[in-house]
XYZ file of C-alpha atoms in Angstrom:
692
model
C 43.424 110.537 78.093
C 45.426 107.322 78.526
C 42.316 105.219 77.834
C 41.875 106.884 74.459
C 45.196 105.483 73.248
C 44.838 101.927 74.591
C 44.032 100.178 71.301
C 46.800 101.989 69.458
C 49.416 101.163 72.081
C 48.721 97.437 71.927
C 49.301 97.211 68.184
C 51.888 99.973 67.806
C 54.834 97.763 66.714
C 52.760 96.742 63.681
C 51.311 100.177 62.989
C 54.537 102.086 63.280
C 57.297 99.727 62.329
C 55.842 97.683 59.533
C 52.520 98.914 58.170
C 52.397 100.880 54.953
C 49.267 102.986 54.611
C 47.772 105.214 51.981
C 49.781 108.392 51.550
C 52.913 107.157 53.287
C 54.803 106.523 49.986
C 55.553 102.961 51.121
C 58.323 103.936 53.534
C 56.491 103.846 56.885
C 57.572 100.277 57.581
C 61.240 101.275 57.390
C 61.109 103.530 60.460
C 61.726 101.881 63.830
C 61.607 104.349 66.697
C 62.683 103.632 70.245
C 60.682 104.242 72.341
C 57.726 103.620 70.032
C 55.366 106.607 70.067
C 51.932 106.226 71.619
C 50.063 107.232 68.442
C 51.174 107.602 64.816
C 48.980 108.788 61.948
C 50.325 108.636 58.398
C 48.866 111.395 56.247
C 48.431 112.114 52.564
C 50.765 114.483 50.794
C 54.523 114.836 50.789
C 56.578 114.529 53.913
C 60.218 115.503 54.444
C 63.489 114.704 52.735
C 66.364 113.801 55.029
C 68.339 116.928 54.045
C 65.429 119.319 53.615
C 65.539 121.159 56.950
C 67.363 124.479 56.681
C 66.459 126.268 59.909
C 64.688 126.294 63.292
C 61.946 128.735 64.234
C 61.489 129.189 67.980
C 57.943 130.311 68.584
C 57.389 132.571 71.583
C 60.011 132.664 74.331
C 61.162 129.074 73.897
C 64.854 128.480 74.549
C 66.702 126.489 71.888
C 66.981 122.848 73.074
C 70.327 121.080 73.449
C 70.303 118.888 70.350
C 72.702 116.772 68.321
C 73.530 116.585 64.610
C 71.874 117.391 62.245
C 69.538 119.633 64.269
C 72.260 121.239 66.362
C 73.754 123.205 63.472
C 70.544 124.547 61.919
C 70.435 128.363 62.000
C 67.512 130.228 63.528
C 64.727 131.209 61.145
C 62.421 134.248 61.373
C 59.196 132.403 60.572
C 57.756 128.950 59.847
C 57.720 127.523 56.342
C 59.003 124.807 54.075
C 62.355 123.450 55.240
C 61.809 124.929 58.717
C 61.442 123.109 62.040
C 59.043 125.074 64.259
C 59.261 124.482 68.003
C 56.637 125.750 70.422
C 55.201 125.406 73.908
C 51.484 124.898 73.432
C 48.233 124.740 75.366
C 46.688 122.658 72.613
C 43.943 120.553 74.212
C 44.995 117.612 72.043
C 48.292 117.416 73.936
C 48.227 114.759 76.678
C 48.552 115.989 80.267
C 52.184 114.947 80.815
C 54.735 117.768 80.713
C 56.799 115.445 78.492
C 54.051 115.114 75.883
C 54.402 116.427 72.349
C 52.772 116.449 68.936
C 55.088 116.137 65.942
C 53.670 117.030 62.527
C 55.481 116.591 59.204
C 53.797 117.865 56.040
C 55.067 119.258 52.734
C 58.639 119.750 53.918
C 57.598 121.586 57.079
C 57.940 120.224 60.636
C 56.194 121.453 63.778
C 56.806 120.145 67.297
C 54.368 121.335 69.946
C 55.197 120.415 73.520
C 53.353 120.764 76.783
C 56.624 122.000 78.250
C 60.311 122.274 77.331
C 60.690 118.541 77.964
C 57.955 117.713 75.464
C 59.575 119.844 72.788
C 62.914 118.167 73.499
C 61.455 114.653 73.224
C 59.665 115.549 70.021
C 63.065 116.547 68.659
C 64.501 113.171 69.713
C 61.783 111.407 67.726
C 62.508 113.624 64.725
C 66.231 112.907 65.019
C 65.580 109.168 64.880
C 63.362 109.622 61.828
C 66.006 111.735 60.103
C 68.609 109.098 60.963
C 66.454 106.349 59.448
C 65.747 108.448 56.372
C 69.442 109.210 55.853
C 70.589 105.642 56.510
C 68.049 104.160 54.092
C 67.978 107.011 51.549
C 64.244 107.461 51.843
C 61.869 110.320 52.619
C 59.939 110.657 55.859
C 56.216 110.279 55.072
C 53.768 112.969 56.068
C 52.637 112.112 59.555
C 51.340 113.277 62.916
C 52.735 111.730 66.108
C 51.120 112.213 69.507
C 53.293 110.954 72.315
C 53.784 110.871 76.090
C 55.387 108.485 78.623
C 53.644 105.743 80.575
C 55.963 106.264 83.563
C 56.961 109.825 84.564
C 60.362 109.126 86.193
C 62.560 106.767 84.151
C 66.002 106.455 85.699
C 69.045 104.309 85.020
C 71.759 103.488 87.516
C 75.415 104.466 87.178
C 77.469 102.482 89.693
C 81.031 103.694 90.285
C 81.774 101.107 92.948
C 85.000 99.610 91.639
C 86.094 101.278 88.404
C 85.554 104.449 86.410
C 85.016 105.249 82.773
C 86.776 108.271 81.355
C 84.792 111.430 82.035
C 84.112 112.034 78.357
C 82.263 108.713 78.260
C 79.719 109.936 80.819
C 78.960 112.983 78.654
C 78.324 110.743 75.645
C 76.227 108.541 77.903
C 73.943 111.496 78.683
C 73.479 112.203 74.970
C 72.630 108.557 74.297
C 70.175 108.335 77.199
C 68.486 111.580 76.183
C 68.074 110.189 72.673
C 65.994 107.275 73.997
C 64.003 109.486 76.401
C 65.504 108.334 79.698
C 65.045 111.311 82.013
C 67.052 110.466 85.130
C 70.313 108.913 86.319
C 71.003 107.778 89.863
C 74.746 107.795 90.309
C 76.231 105.627 93.047
C 79.361 107.505 94.011
C 80.879 105.188 96.629
C 84.485 106.465 96.940
C 84.701 107.906 93.400
C 83.561 111.371 94.512
C 86.298 113.593 95.945
C 84.383 114.525 99.099
C 85.409 117.827 100.659
C 83.802 117.378 104.054
C 84.882 113.729 104.350
C 88.135 113.824 102.430
C 89.414 110.455 103.676
C 86.611 108.607 101.855
C 87.409 109.571 98.270
C 89.873 107.360 96.397
C 93.036 108.596 94.720
C 91.294 108.640 91.347
C 88.041 110.204 92.609
C 86.331 112.811 90.453
C 85.893 116.306 91.874
C 82.571 117.737 92.993
C 82.910 120.462 90.372
C 83.394 117.925 87.558
C 80.301 115.972 88.562
C 78.354 119.214 88.933
C 79.320 120.134 85.372
C 78.118 116.726 84.160
C 74.855 117.223 86.095
C 74.258 120.589 84.418
C 75.024 119.085 80.998
C 72.526 116.293 81.681
C 69.911 118.760 82.944
C 70.074 120.649 79.650
C 69.107 117.338 78.040
C 66.248 116.776 80.491
C 68.125 114.190 82.530
C 68.177 114.722 86.270
C 71.215 113.221 88.001
C 70.629 112.247 91.630
C 73.250 110.827 93.988
C 73.211 107.484 95.767
C 75.276 107.515 98.960
C 75.174 104.107 100.602
C 74.245 104.074 104.259
C 73.826 101.688 107.167
C 74.894 98.710 105.026
C 77.218 98.528 102.007
C 79.587 101.045 103.616
C 82.861 99.147 103.229
C 84.150 102.025 101.111
C 83.985 104.132 104.300
C 84.650 101.704 107.142
C 87.710 100.113 105.516
C 89.669 103.224 106.545
C 91.333 103.136 109.971
C 89.947 106.561 110.819
C 86.383 105.182 110.669
C 86.724 101.682 112.140
C 85.287 102.930 115.457
C 81.991 103.526 113.604
C 81.585 99.869 112.667
C 78.551 98.136 114.103
C 80.745 95.030 114.336
C 84.397 96.033 114.753
C 85.546 92.998 112.722
C 83.424 93.796 109.670
C 83.427 96.902 107.486
C 79.920 96.335 106.077
C 77.509 98.003 108.563
C 77.812 101.345 110.336
C 76.614 101.851 113.915
C 73.110 103.392 113.779
C 73.313 104.728 117.360
C 76.698 106.428 117.201
C 76.131 110.197 116.716
C 79.319 110.375 114.626
C 77.617 108.139 112.053
C 75.193 110.929 111.219
C 77.842 113.617 111.285
C 79.665 111.630 108.579
C 76.511 110.734 106.655
C 75.364 114.332 106.498
C 78.746 115.668 105.389
C 78.750 113.164 102.525
C 75.152 114.059 101.661
C 76.125 117.726 101.490
C 78.963 116.988 99.070
C 76.812 114.643 96.963
C 74.064 117.262 96.689
C 76.607 119.876 95.644
C 77.836 117.489 92.936
C 74.280 117.066 91.595
C 72.750 120.562 91.495
C 69.072 120.852 90.672
C 68.157 117.296 91.622
C 64.992 116.488 93.586
C 66.236 113.203 95.056
C 68.959 111.637 97.181
C 69.155 107.852 97.351
C 70.306 106.789 100.830
C 70.798 103.053 100.187
C 69.919 101.047 103.299
C 69.813 97.549 101.787
C 71.320 94.219 102.845
C 72.128 95.292 106.392
C 73.375 92.041 107.890
C 73.495 91.323 111.646
C 72.489 94.820 112.679
C 72.805 95.612 116.375
C 76.263 94.255 117.235
C 77.713 97.483 118.683
C 77.768 98.175 122.422
C 75.481 101.167 121.940
C 72.949 98.984 120.102
C 73.122 96.216 122.690
C 72.627 98.623 125.584
C 69.670 100.250 123.841
C 67.629 97.073 123.814
C 66.314 98.034 120.359
C 65.499 95.260 117.921
C 67.079 95.251 114.429
C 63.822 96.510 112.864
C 63.735 99.435 115.284
C 67.408 100.220 114.647
C 66.847 100.137 110.875
C 63.888 102.497 111.138
C 65.668 104.787 113.610
C 68.434 105.249 111.049
C 65.942 105.651 108.211
C 63.919 108.347 109.959
C 67.007 110.272 111.010
C 68.580 110.404 107.560
C 65.236 111.049 105.843
C 64.670 114.104 108.013
C 68.063 115.539 107.093
C 67.511 114.931 103.378
C 64.033 116.492 103.336
C 65.205 119.421 105.480
C 67.729 120.095 102.724
C 65.154 120.160 99.952
C 65.396 116.657 98.552
C 63.267 113.527 98.678
C 65.022 110.418 100.030
C 64.918 107.088 98.171
C 65.435 103.872 100.145
C 66.002 100.240 99.089
C 63.153 98.415 100.795
C 64.443 94.832 101.224
C 65.294 95.092 104.940
C 61.732 96.145 105.748
C 60.550 92.742 104.528
C 63.602 90.807 105.658
C 63.166 91.973 109.256
C 59.445 91.181 109.025
C 60.314 87.647 107.858
C 58.530 88.130 104.527
C 61.521 88.486 102.244
C 61.457 84.779 101.443
C 58.212 85.289 99.540
C 60.238 87.312 97.037
C 63.577 85.527 97.090
C 63.577 81.794 97.969
C 62.657 78.591 96.151
C 59.143 78.470 97.634
C 58.131 81.869 96.300
C 56.402 80.397 93.241
C 54.077 78.402 95.497
C 51.013 80.637 95.640
C 49.488 78.912 98.657
C 52.708 79.207 100.633
C 53.084 82.914 99.813
C 49.513 83.624 100.870
C 50.038 81.734 104.112
C 53.270 83.615 104.902
C 51.647 87.007 104.343
C 48.540 86.038 106.297
C 50.695 85.068 109.272
C 53.319 87.801 109.170
C 51.890 90.946 107.579
C 50.842 92.073 111.049
C 54.549 92.746 111.782
C 54.460 95.396 109.071
C 51.037 96.717 110.029
C 51.957 97.083 113.707
C 55.048 99.113 112.806
C 53.595 101.204 110.000
C 53.969 104.302 112.175
C 57.761 103.896 112.037
C 57.824 104.315 108.249
C 58.675 107.874 107.176
C 56.058 109.124 104.739
C 58.464 111.549 103.066
C 60.440 108.687 101.530
C 60.277 106.724 98.278
C 60.476 102.977 98.876
C 62.271 101.276 96.018
C 61.047 97.716 95.482
C 63.796 95.865 93.651
C 63.524 92.447 92.055
C 65.867 91.339 89.305
C 64.472 87.900 88.488
C 60.767 87.431 89.206
C 58.962 90.767 89.512
C 55.547 89.189 88.922
C 55.669 86.802 91.867
C 53.024 87.372 94.525
C 55.467 88.405 97.225
C 56.787 91.238 95.102
C 53.388 92.552 94.036
C 52.040 92.181 97.579
C 54.908 94.330 98.846
C 54.072 97.029 96.300
C 50.398 96.873 97.213
C 51.188 97.137 100.939
C 53.118 100.370 100.460
C 50.413 101.850 98.256
C 47.637 100.833 100.653
C 49.459 102.618 103.460
C 49.913 105.868 101.577
C 53.612 105.469 100.797
C 55.385 106.097 97.509
C 56.852 102.988 95.896
C 58.946 102.689 92.732
C 60.188 99.602 90.900
C 63.751 98.536 90.178
C 64.685 95.838 87.646
C 68.287 95.335 86.474
C 70.308 95.646 83.285
C 73.199 93.905 85.055
C 73.390 92.011 88.314
C 76.627 90.127 89.038
C 77.555 88.481 85.730
C 81.140 88.813 84.604
C 82.015 90.601 81.364
C 78.481 90.789 79.906
C 74.886 90.736 81.239
C 73.052 87.457 80.620
C 69.449 86.258 80.037
C 68.976 88.378 76.893
C 70.280 91.396 78.852
C 67.838 90.396 81.651
C 65.028 91.300 79.270
C 62.064 89.419 80.721
C 62.337 90.740 84.319
C 62.685 94.296 82.994
C 59.634 93.816 80.797
C 57.641 92.286 83.661
C 58.466 95.101 86.082
C 57.578 97.770 83.526
C 54.240 96.040 82.970
C 53.598 96.083 86.740
C 54.589 99.747 86.943
C 52.176 100.721 84.169
C 49.319 98.638 85.581
C 49.758 99.993 89.106
C 50.589 103.508 87.878
C 53.901 103.648 89.710
C 55.379 107.136 89.245
C 58.986 105.990 88.962
C 61.380 103.242 87.896
C 65.119 102.683 88.247
C 67.024 100.240 86.059
C 70.038 99.145 88.103
C 73.417 98.442 86.482
C 75.625 97.009 89.199
C 79.413 97.134 89.065
C 79.920 94.000 91.199
C 81.808 92.217 88.417
C 82.823 95.563 86.893
C 81.904 94.982 83.235
C 82.372 97.781 80.750
C 79.470 100.262 80.695
C 79.199 99.671 76.961
C 77.827 96.188 77.661
C 74.722 97.631 79.371
C 73.295 99.456 76.378
C 71.051 96.707 75.057
C 69.397 96.515 78.487
C 69.151 100.318 78.655
C 67.396 100.411 75.269
C 64.995 97.644 76.316
C 64.075 99.569 79.442
C 63.781 102.913 77.650
C 61.248 101.463 75.227
C 59.235 99.557 77.828
C 59.101 102.337 80.425
C 58.002 105.032 77.953
C 55.438 102.943 76.057
C 54.975 99.445 77.448
C 54.396 96.824 74.742
C 54.010 93.084 75.006
C 56.880 92.045 72.751
C 59.454 89.305 73.214
C 63.207 89.788 73.508
C 63.856 88.929 69.847
C 61.480 91.653 68.633
C 62.881 94.200 71.073
C 66.461 93.436 70.099
C 65.637 93.721 66.423
C 64.680 97.324 67.135
C 67.799 97.746 69.292
C 70.122 96.648 66.496
C 68.326 98.946 64.055
C 68.703 101.967 66.308
C 72.053 101.252 67.954
C 74.026 99.955 64.978
C 72.178 100.403 61.661
C 68.858 99.528 59.981
C 70.695 96.909 57.931
C 71.533 94.984 61.120
C 67.944 94.581 62.346
C 67.516 91.233 60.584
C 67.753 88.104 62.798
C 70.905 86.815 61.086
C 72.866 89.714 62.612
C 72.023 88.770 66.215
C 75.061 87.449 68.099
C 74.901 88.889 71.624
C 72.550 86.178 72.889
C 75.032 83.557 71.661
C 77.895 85.380 73.344
C 75.952 85.391 76.626
C 75.599 81.593 76.391
C 79.293 81.230 75.602
C 80.197 83.251 78.679
C 78.059 80.989 80.851
C 80.578 78.240 80.119
C 83.601 80.555 80.297
C 82.529 81.343 83.877
C 82.975 77.736 85.048
C 85.019 75.888 82.413
C 88.236 75.564 84.453
C 86.762 74.812 87.874
C 84.963 71.893 89.514
C 82.827 74.028 91.793
C 82.204 77.735 92.170
C 81.478 80.578 89.791
C 82.976 83.794 88.480
C 80.212 85.923 90.057
C 82.385 86.457 93.156
C 86.134 86.812 93.551
C 87.364 83.260 94.308
C 89.902 83.554 97.101
C 89.872 79.737 97.127
C 89.661 77.926 93.805
C 88.711 74.347 93.006
C 90.519 74.057 89.669
C 90.022 70.993 87.494
C 92.795 68.402 87.563
C 95.264 67.662 84.760
C 95.795 64.389 82.857
C 98.510 61.946 83.910
C 101.171 61.015 81.409
C 100.970 57.294 82.313
C 97.214 56.935 81.770
C 94.958 57.264 78.766
C 91.313 58.291 78.741
C 90.754 58.687 82.484
C 90.826 62.505 82.406
C 88.620 62.597 79.295
C 86.038 60.398 80.988
C 86.099 62.469 84.186
C 85.560 65.727 82.295
C 83.475 64.396 79.413
C 80.740 66.996 79.977
C 83.209 69.866 79.907
C 84.921 68.534 76.778
C 81.580 68.151 75.020
C 80.613 71.693 75.957
C 84.035 72.997 74.824
C 83.467 71.429 71.397
C 80.079 73.141 71.199
C 81.619 76.443 72.299
C 84.302 76.286 69.623
C 81.540 76.096 66.995
C 79.590 78.858 68.716
C 82.721 81.042 68.890
C 83.309 80.611 65.163
C 79.716 81.514 64.356
C 79.814 84.600 66.618
C 83.049 85.690 64.982
C 81.504 85.362 61.524
C 78.353 87.272 62.463
C 80.311 90.097 64.120
C 82.450 90.391 60.988
C 79.255 90.765 58.919
C 77.995 93.383 61.390
C 81.208 95.363 61.022
C 80.711 95.611 57.267
C 77.352 97.337 57.740
C 77.525 99.181 61.072
C 76.901 102.940 60.918
C 77.350 103.920 64.575
C 78.657 102.609 67.888
C 81.504 100.703 66.259
C 83.363 100.646 69.551
C 80.715 98.306 70.983
C 81.405 95.808 68.219
C 85.155 96.056 68.820
C 84.646 95.351 72.524
C 82.393 92.363 71.844
C 84.875 91.089 69.250
C 87.770 90.867 71.699
C 85.405 89.521 74.362
C 84.634 86.610 72.063
C 88.335 85.976 71.492
C 89.009 85.968 75.234
C 86.124 83.710 76.253
C 87.129 80.814 73.984
C 90.530 80.362 75.643
C 89.363 77.874 78.355
C 87.555 75.747 75.758
C 90.688 75.550 73.634
C 92.662 74.468 76.684
C 90.151 71.742 77.517
C 90.240 70.324 73.991
C 94.048 70.251 73.993
C 94.047 68.507 77.369
C 91.671 65.923 75.949
C 94.026 65.432 72.981
C 96.928 64.963 75.402
C 94.961 62.475 77.480
C 94.198 60.347 74.423
C 97.416 60.853 72.421
C 100.295 58.463 71.958
C 102.693 61.306 71.155
C 102.054 63.262 74.361
C 105.171 65.434 74.004
C 103.835 67.017 70.808
C 100.511 67.890 72.436
C 102.341 69.216 75.481
C 104.152 71.674 73.235
C 100.813 72.790 71.754
C 99.452 73.337 75.268
C 102.555 75.331 76.172
C 102.191 77.434 73.047
C 98.555 78.232 73.902
C 99.427 79.128 77.489
C 102.231 81.385 76.290
C 99.791 83.145 73.947
C 97.493 84.180 76.801
C 99.345 87.425 77.740
C 98.882 88.707 74.169
C 95.203 87.678 74.218
C 94.747 89.452 77.542
C 96.456 92.578 76.241
C 94.301 92.591 73.116
C 91.159 92.581 75.261
C 92.395 95.091 77.799
C 93.647 97.516 75.145
C 90.121 97.795 73.737
C 88.466 97.730 77.177
C 90.656 100.527 78.486
C 89.969 102.880 75.586
C 87.011 104.093 77.636
C 87.380 102.508 81.107
C 90.172 102.536 83.676
C 91.142 98.987 84.622
C 93.273 99.435 87.709
C 93.000 101.220 91.027
C 95.379 104.043 91.988
C 98.498 103.339 94.086
C 97.718 102.691 97.739
C 94.054 101.888 97.117
C 92.467 99.834 99.919
C 90.135 97.109 98.694
C 86.843 96.670 100.528
C 86.746 93.829 103.008
C 83.094 93.194 102.063
C 80.747 90.627 103.522
C 80.259 89.307 100.017
C 83.482 89.638 97.996
C 82.752 90.874 94.491
C 84.770 90.038 91.401
C 85.619 93.676 90.630
C 86.955 94.074 94.174
C 89.388 91.155 93.885
C 92.642 92.895 92.926
C 93.943 96.407 92.436
C 95.305 95.546 88.991
C 93.320 93.842 86.224
C 94.007 90.260 87.360
C 90.439 89.984 88.691
C 89.232 89.845 85.090
C 91.194 86.662 84.373
C 91.339 85.034 87.781
C 90.643 81.418 86.750
C 92.777 81.597 83.623
C 95.787 82.978 85.500
C 95.550 80.359 88.254
C 95.071 77.517 85.779
C 97.918 78.757 83.592
C 100.230 78.696 86.639
C 99.118 75.142 87.307
C 99.726 74.198 83.679
C 103.194 75.755 83.577
C 104.274 73.724 86.599
C 102.830 70.599 84.965
C 104.531 71.351 81.666
C 107.904 71.718 83.379
C 107.623 68.390 85.160
C 109.970 65.725 83.836
């Protein structure tokens, strides 16, 4: 069946988004759906007015789907007809095999959605909702048409990481509605210490959400065909557990809270209690993600040393033990796979600067694959191995790893990223190209599942992930070879308004570039990707010299001048967006204050240059002091908008993770981590300003 649609899929952006065909009344090109359907046929005759639907007819025993306005308030009808939306489960042979497939037909004011299953009916309704939205926004009719649709990848999950900070609970409900609208069908939620565990009550933080509240969210998501599965980190990344005095005896290395002892029986007693609570918080889920990545220096405990087991054996001992528990309790375990290749000395073919050298990669695999092959019996077959790569999914090492799992009869899924460790906002066009590349691999190799990660390492607002989520939703449902600009044109159309699809309304790419400089503007070395416990701040000009500072920091001053122009342009474009936006206004407000915050270091640099070159240095010093004194108000402006949906600070008494790799969001219990370089540099400036 998939082969039948191949030609249509390749050219679908043209067919669906822009082409006007006979009988479509000239409006077909004004509809931009995300994800793009697999097949669209425009028909002769009249279609549907945006306000024409008056009722829903449920054919057979179909339960009414959980829908949003304007379909949610339509009354039930007794029979099909004009102005009626008919929903049905069908055995129509024209329906593709997927249980998420549907056929949507619009003709003469009547709409019929036939689905292979409930999910197909639901997704047909999501397509109709987008068409009604476009028709209403643009005051046009929907042309008569027939849409046949199904996903390329069956399991399409996004990641919700609660590592350092929480959104308000209402936000997560709206998140499920948004994800359902773009046909994402799964969420993997990384609880860390934000679940109020009952069986391990010392782990949950003071602001943790109850099991019952998460269970309610899971049921809400399930009604919208989104399956929420838990991720409970294990073996490595367990600082949120081992930072507590009660659990320090479980550390593999007593000095470090990163890795738990794989041979201590109490490790599994704790693991399994947390699994039980996580499963209760996610009723109806098929999966439980057990983590298992980045396990550094495994084998330091006395039990491990006495065992004589090598790190690979210890890793696999843990993996088999936890996998058995998970499968015995009716779920399928998911495991990050990096340590499998790291401990086989093949991880460099996916992660270091030689990985683009084809000959070197081939040589490494030829010499070292036997380490995997000889230990293949240690790999549990009841586990999904998640192959993650956030930068270069198409490199040989990554595809070889996927092929090795598949050749040995193991399930493997792919994991790109919507956010890695960037502060405030994802970069690289919302990491578009790696997401696109991994979706292409998944479709070519027929991988059954994908997870788009959205890490909280630098704790950006969840609202900043949506462009990446939309990219992934489109590419994982119906992969298309389009560039970031084309994809983000569709994003702006769907997320904000059709009027904002035009290229002149794009500003997020510019803001990403601006933040690249904001990250490093006030420091000589380092970056904002990690919390800087030691800072190498730039120096300040001397009052008795002229031009020396400006020469030393000429590159930074030049970039600051460029950023001031970029800031002004972003501000203008956002203002134009705000005049036309129809939905998701909060996102624009957040990006507005983000732009105001990021320009502060550039303004400081330009004033310092003025001071360095000025004859009247006292006047410039006053201007610098005025700017420094304005920072608290600028900070408050940003945080007031940020905290409308997200909590900024940790509860009283919260213990920060020690962490092997200190993350920005883990830097302070209050919101100082967001402004760490600015606060330190302002302190330095205030001392300088007060010098006589």
